[in-house]
Each structure stands twice: as C-alpha cells, then as structure tokens.
mmCIF file with all atom_site columns, C-alpha atoms in Angstrom:
data_model
loop_
_atom_site.group_PDB
_atom_site.id
_atom_site.type_symbol
_atom_site.label_atom_id
_atom_site.label_alt_id
_atom_site.label_comp_id
_atom_site.label_asym_id
_atom_site.label_entity_id
_atom_site.label_seq_id
_atom_site.pdbx_PDB_ins_code
_atom_site.Cartn_x
_atom_site.Cartn_y
_atom_site.Cartn_z
_atom_site.occupancy
_atom_site.B_iso_or_equiv
_atom_site.pdbx_formal_charge
_atom_site.auth_seq_id
_atom_site.auth_comp_id
_atom_site.auth_asym_id
_atom_site.auth_atom_id
_atom_site.pdbx_PDB_model_num
ATOM 1  C CA . UNK A 1 1  ? -38.919 -4.727  43.226 1.00 85.00 ? 1  UNK A CA 1
ATOM 2  C CA . UNK A 1 2  ? -40.417 -4.840  46.735 1.00 94.00 ? 2  UNK A CA 1
ATOM 3  C CA . UNK A 1 3  ? -36.637 -4.149  48.694 1.00 93.00 ? 3  UNK A CA 1
ATOM 4  C CA . UNK A 1 4  ? -37.577 -0.276  47.637 1.00 96.00 ? 4  UNK A CA 1
ATOM 5  C CA . UNK A 1 5  ? -41.505 -0.799  48.890 1.00 97.00 ? 5  UNK A CA 1
ATOM 6  C CA . UNK A 1 6  ? -39.212 -1.660  52.844 1.00 97.00 ? 6  UNK A CA 1
ATOM 7  C CA . UNK A 1 7  ? -40.469 1.999   55.137 1.00 96.00 ? 7  UNK A CA 1
ATOM 8  C CA . UNK A 1 8  ? -43.426 3.413   52.518 1.00 96.00 ? 8  UNK A CA 1
ATOM 9  C CA . UNK A 1 9  ? -46.984 2.903   53.260 1.00 97.00 ? 9  UNK A CA 1
ATOM 10 C CA . UNK A 1 10 ? -49.265 1.991   50.772 1.00 97.00 ? 10 UNK A CA 1
ATOM 11 C CA . UNK A 1 11 ? -53.454 2.129   51.257 1.00 97.00 ? 11 UNK A CA 1
ATOM 12 C CA . UNK A 1 12 ? -55.422 -0.109  48.338 1.00 96.00 ? 12 UNK A CA 1
ATOM 13 C CA . UNK A 1 13 ? -59.104 0.337   47.801 1.00 94.00 ? 13 UNK A CA 1
ATOM 14 C CA . UNK A 1 14 ? -60.421 -3.227  46.616 1.00 94.00 ? 14 UNK A CA 1
ATOM 15 C CA . UNK A 1 15 ? -64.184 -3.974  45.367 1.00 91.00 ? 15 UNK A CA 1
ATOM 16 C CA . UNK A 1 16 ? -64.948 -7.465  47.673 1.00 90.00 ? 16 UNK A CA 1
ATOM 17 C CA . UNK A 1 17 ? -66.483 -8.155  44.086 1.00 90.00 ? 17 UNK A CA 1
ATOM 18 C CA . UNK A 1 18 ? -64.200 -7.332  41.524 1.00 87.00 ? 18 UNK A CA 1
ATOM 19 C CA . UNK A 1 19 ? -64.467 -9.342  38.864 1.00 86.00 ? 19 UNK A CA 1
ATOM 20 C CA . UNK A 1 20 ? -61.734 -7.719  36.183 1.00 89.00 ? 20 UNK A CA 1
ATOM 21 C CA . UNK A 1 21 ? -58.918 -8.208  39.181 1.00 90.00 ? 21 UNK A CA 1
ATOM 22 C CA . UNK A 1 22 ? -59.993 -10.079 41.745 1.00 93.00 ? 22 UNK A CA 1
ATOM 23 C CA . UNK A 1 23 ? -59.584 -9.759  45.874 1.00 94.00 ? 23 UNK A CA 1
ATOM 24 C CA . UNK A 1 24 ? -57.236 -12.245 46.210 1.00 95.00 ? 24 UNK A CA 1
ATOM 25 C CA . UNK A 1 25 ? -54.679 -9.751  44.315 1.00 95.00 ? 25 UNK A CA 1
ATOM 26 C CA . UNK A 1 26 ? -55.102 -6.660  46.482 1.00 96.00 ? 26 UNK A CA 1
ATOM 27 C CA . UNK A 1 27 ? -54.770 -9.281  49.724 1.00 97.00 ? 27 UNK A CA 1
ATOM 28 C CA . UNK A 1 28 ? -51.205 -10.784 48.366 1.00 97.00 ? 28 UNK A CA 1
ATOM 29 C CA . UNK A 1 29 ? -50.308 -7.188  47.361 1.00 97.00 ? 29 UNK A CA 1
ATOM 30 C CA . UNK A 1 30 ? -50.902 -6.316  50.669 1.00 98.00 ? 30 UNK A CA 1
ATOM 31 C CA . UNK A 1 31 ? -49.025 -9.441  51.978 1.00 98.00 ? 31 UNK A CA 1
ATOM 32 C CA . UNK A 1 32 ? -46.572 -8.943  49.646 1.00 98.00 ? 32 UNK A CA 1
ATOM 33 C CA . UNK A 1 33 ? -45.932 -5.284  50.623 1.00 98.00 ? 33 UNK A CA 1
ATOM 34 C CA . UNK A 1 34 ? -46.045 -6.013  54.578 1.00 98.00 ? 34 UNK A CA 1
ATOM 35 C CA . UNK A 1 35 ? -43.597 -8.598  54.245 1.00 97.00 ? 35 UNK A CA 1
ATOM 36 C CA . UNK A 1 36 ? -41.473 -6.485  52.227 1.00 98.00 ? 36 UNK A CA 1
ATOM 37 C CA . UNK A 1 37 ? -41.590 -3.969  55.447 1.00 97.00 ? 37 UNK A CA 1
ATOM 38 C CA . UNK A 1 38 ? -44.193 -1.692  53.865 1.00 98.00 ? 38 UNK A CA 1
ATOM 39 C CA . UNK A 1 39 ? -46.650 -0.149  55.972 1.00 97.00 ? 39 UNK A CA 1
ATOM 40 C CA . UNK A 1 40 ? -50.274 -1.299  54.647 1.00 97.00 ? 40 UNK A CA 1
ATOM 41 C CA . UNK A 1 41 ? -54.028 -0.566  54.419 1.00 97.00 ? 41 UNK A CA 1
ATOM 42 C CA . UNK A 1 42 ? -56.208 -2.314  52.485 1.00 97.00 ? 42 UNK A CA 1
ATOM 43 C CA . UNK A 1 43 ? -59.904 -0.930  52.332 1.00 94.00 ? 43 UNK A CA 1
ATOM 44 C CA . UNK A 1 44 ? -62.631 -2.823  50.729 1.00 92.00 ? 44 UNK A CA 1
ATOM 45 C CA . UNK A 1 45 ? -65.594 -1.649  48.935 1.00 91.00 ? 45 UNK A CA 1
ATOM 46 C CA . UNK A 1 46 ? -69.078 -3.123  47.840 1.00 87.00 ? 46 UNK A CA 1
ATOM 47 C CA . UNK A 1 47 ? -69.867 -3.020  44.137 1.00 84.00 ? 47 UNK A CA 1
ATOM 48 C CA . UNK A 1 48 ? -67.695 -4.643  42.032 1.00 81.00 ? 48 UNK A CA 1
ATOM 49 C CA . UNK A 1 49 ? -65.174 -3.157  39.276 1.00 79.00 ? 49 UNK A CA 1
ATOM 50 C CA . UNK A 1 50 ? -64.910 0.561   39.496 1.00 81.00 ? 50 UNK A CA 1
ATOM 51 C CA . UNK A 1 51 ? -64.929 2.907   42.297 1.00 80.00 ? 51 UNK A CA 1
ATOM 52 C CA . UNK A 1 52 ? -68.424 2.317   43.737 1.00 80.00 ? 52 UNK A CA 1
ATOM 53 C CA . UNK A 1 53 ? -70.521 4.094   47.285 1.00 80.00 ? 53 UNK A CA 1
ATOM 54 C CA . UNK A 1 54 ? -69.037 6.933   49.277 1.00 89.00 ? 54 UNK A CA 1
ATOM 55 C CA . UNK A 1 55 ? -66.190 7.030   47.058 1.00 91.00 ? 55 UNK A CA 1
ATOM 56 C CA . UNK A 1 56 ? -64.565 10.705  47.798 1.00 94.00 ? 56 UNK A CA 1
ATOM 57 C CA . UNK A 1 57 ? -65.156 10.159  51.274 1.00 94.00 ? 57 UNK A CA 1
ATOM 58 C CA . UNK A 1 58 ? -62.971 6.887   51.237 1.00 94.00 ? 58 UNK A CA 1
ATOM 59 C CA . UNK A 1 59 ? -60.113 8.393   49.715 1.00 94.00 ? 59 UNK A CA 1
ATOM 60 C CA . UNK A 1 60 ? -60.126 11.201  52.479 1.00 95.00 ? 60 UNK A CA 1
ATOM 61 C CA . UNK A 1 61 ? -60.010 8.458   54.491 1.00 95.00 ? 61 UNK A CA 1
ATOM 62 C CA . UNK A 1 62 ? -57.055 7.634   53.019 1.00 95.00 ? 62 UNK A CA 1
ATOM 63 C CA . UNK A 1 63 ? -55.232 10.288  52.147 1.00 95.00 ? 63 UNK A CA 1
ATOM 64 C CA . UNK A 1 64 ? -55.119 10.371  55.835 1.00 96.00 ? 64 UNK A CA 1
ATOM 65 C CA . UNK A 1 65 ? -54.193 7.123   57.012 1.00 95.00 ? 65 UNK A CA 1
ATOM 66 C CA . UNK A 1 66 ? -51.851 8.190   53.948 1.00 96.00 ? 66 UNK A CA 1
ATOM 67 C CA . UNK A 1 67 ? -50.445 11.640  55.725 1.00 95.00 ? 67 UNK A CA 1
ATOM 68 C CA . UNK A 1 68 ? -49.662 9.404   59.375 1.00 93.00 ? 68 UNK A CA 1
ATOM 69 C CA . UNK A 1 69 ? -47.807 6.971   58.218 1.00 88.00 ? 69 UNK A CA 1
#
C-alpha cells in the first residue's frame, strides 16, 4: 500500500545490468514512491544481479542518506 509511503525515505540500490529484476522495475518503484509522497534515492551499480563493486562504501552512503532524511 503506497499510502503508507508518504513522508518515508527509501534508498534503492540496483544494478544497471540486472536481468533477474530489470532496472525498469527499480525506476518504476522510485517514481511510484515519489508520487505517493516518499523521498527516494536510487543508486546504481555496475555488474549485474548481486551486489558488486564498492558495496560497503555504497551502503554507508545509503545509510547516511537515510539518516539525513
């Protein structure tokens, strides 16, 4: 229920090349949440399904973003 998203913050971490869960779904989630009044941040990473690259740096950035919101 997106009505409960209003005023909440959502940080989405998604791969540009994901085949299991296509990027379009993450982008749709971001737009739907924002339309419902949520604050969102979508951070994209390279490498397909499964967390790749500087995961812990990215997670730290995500938690910091959420704490500010």
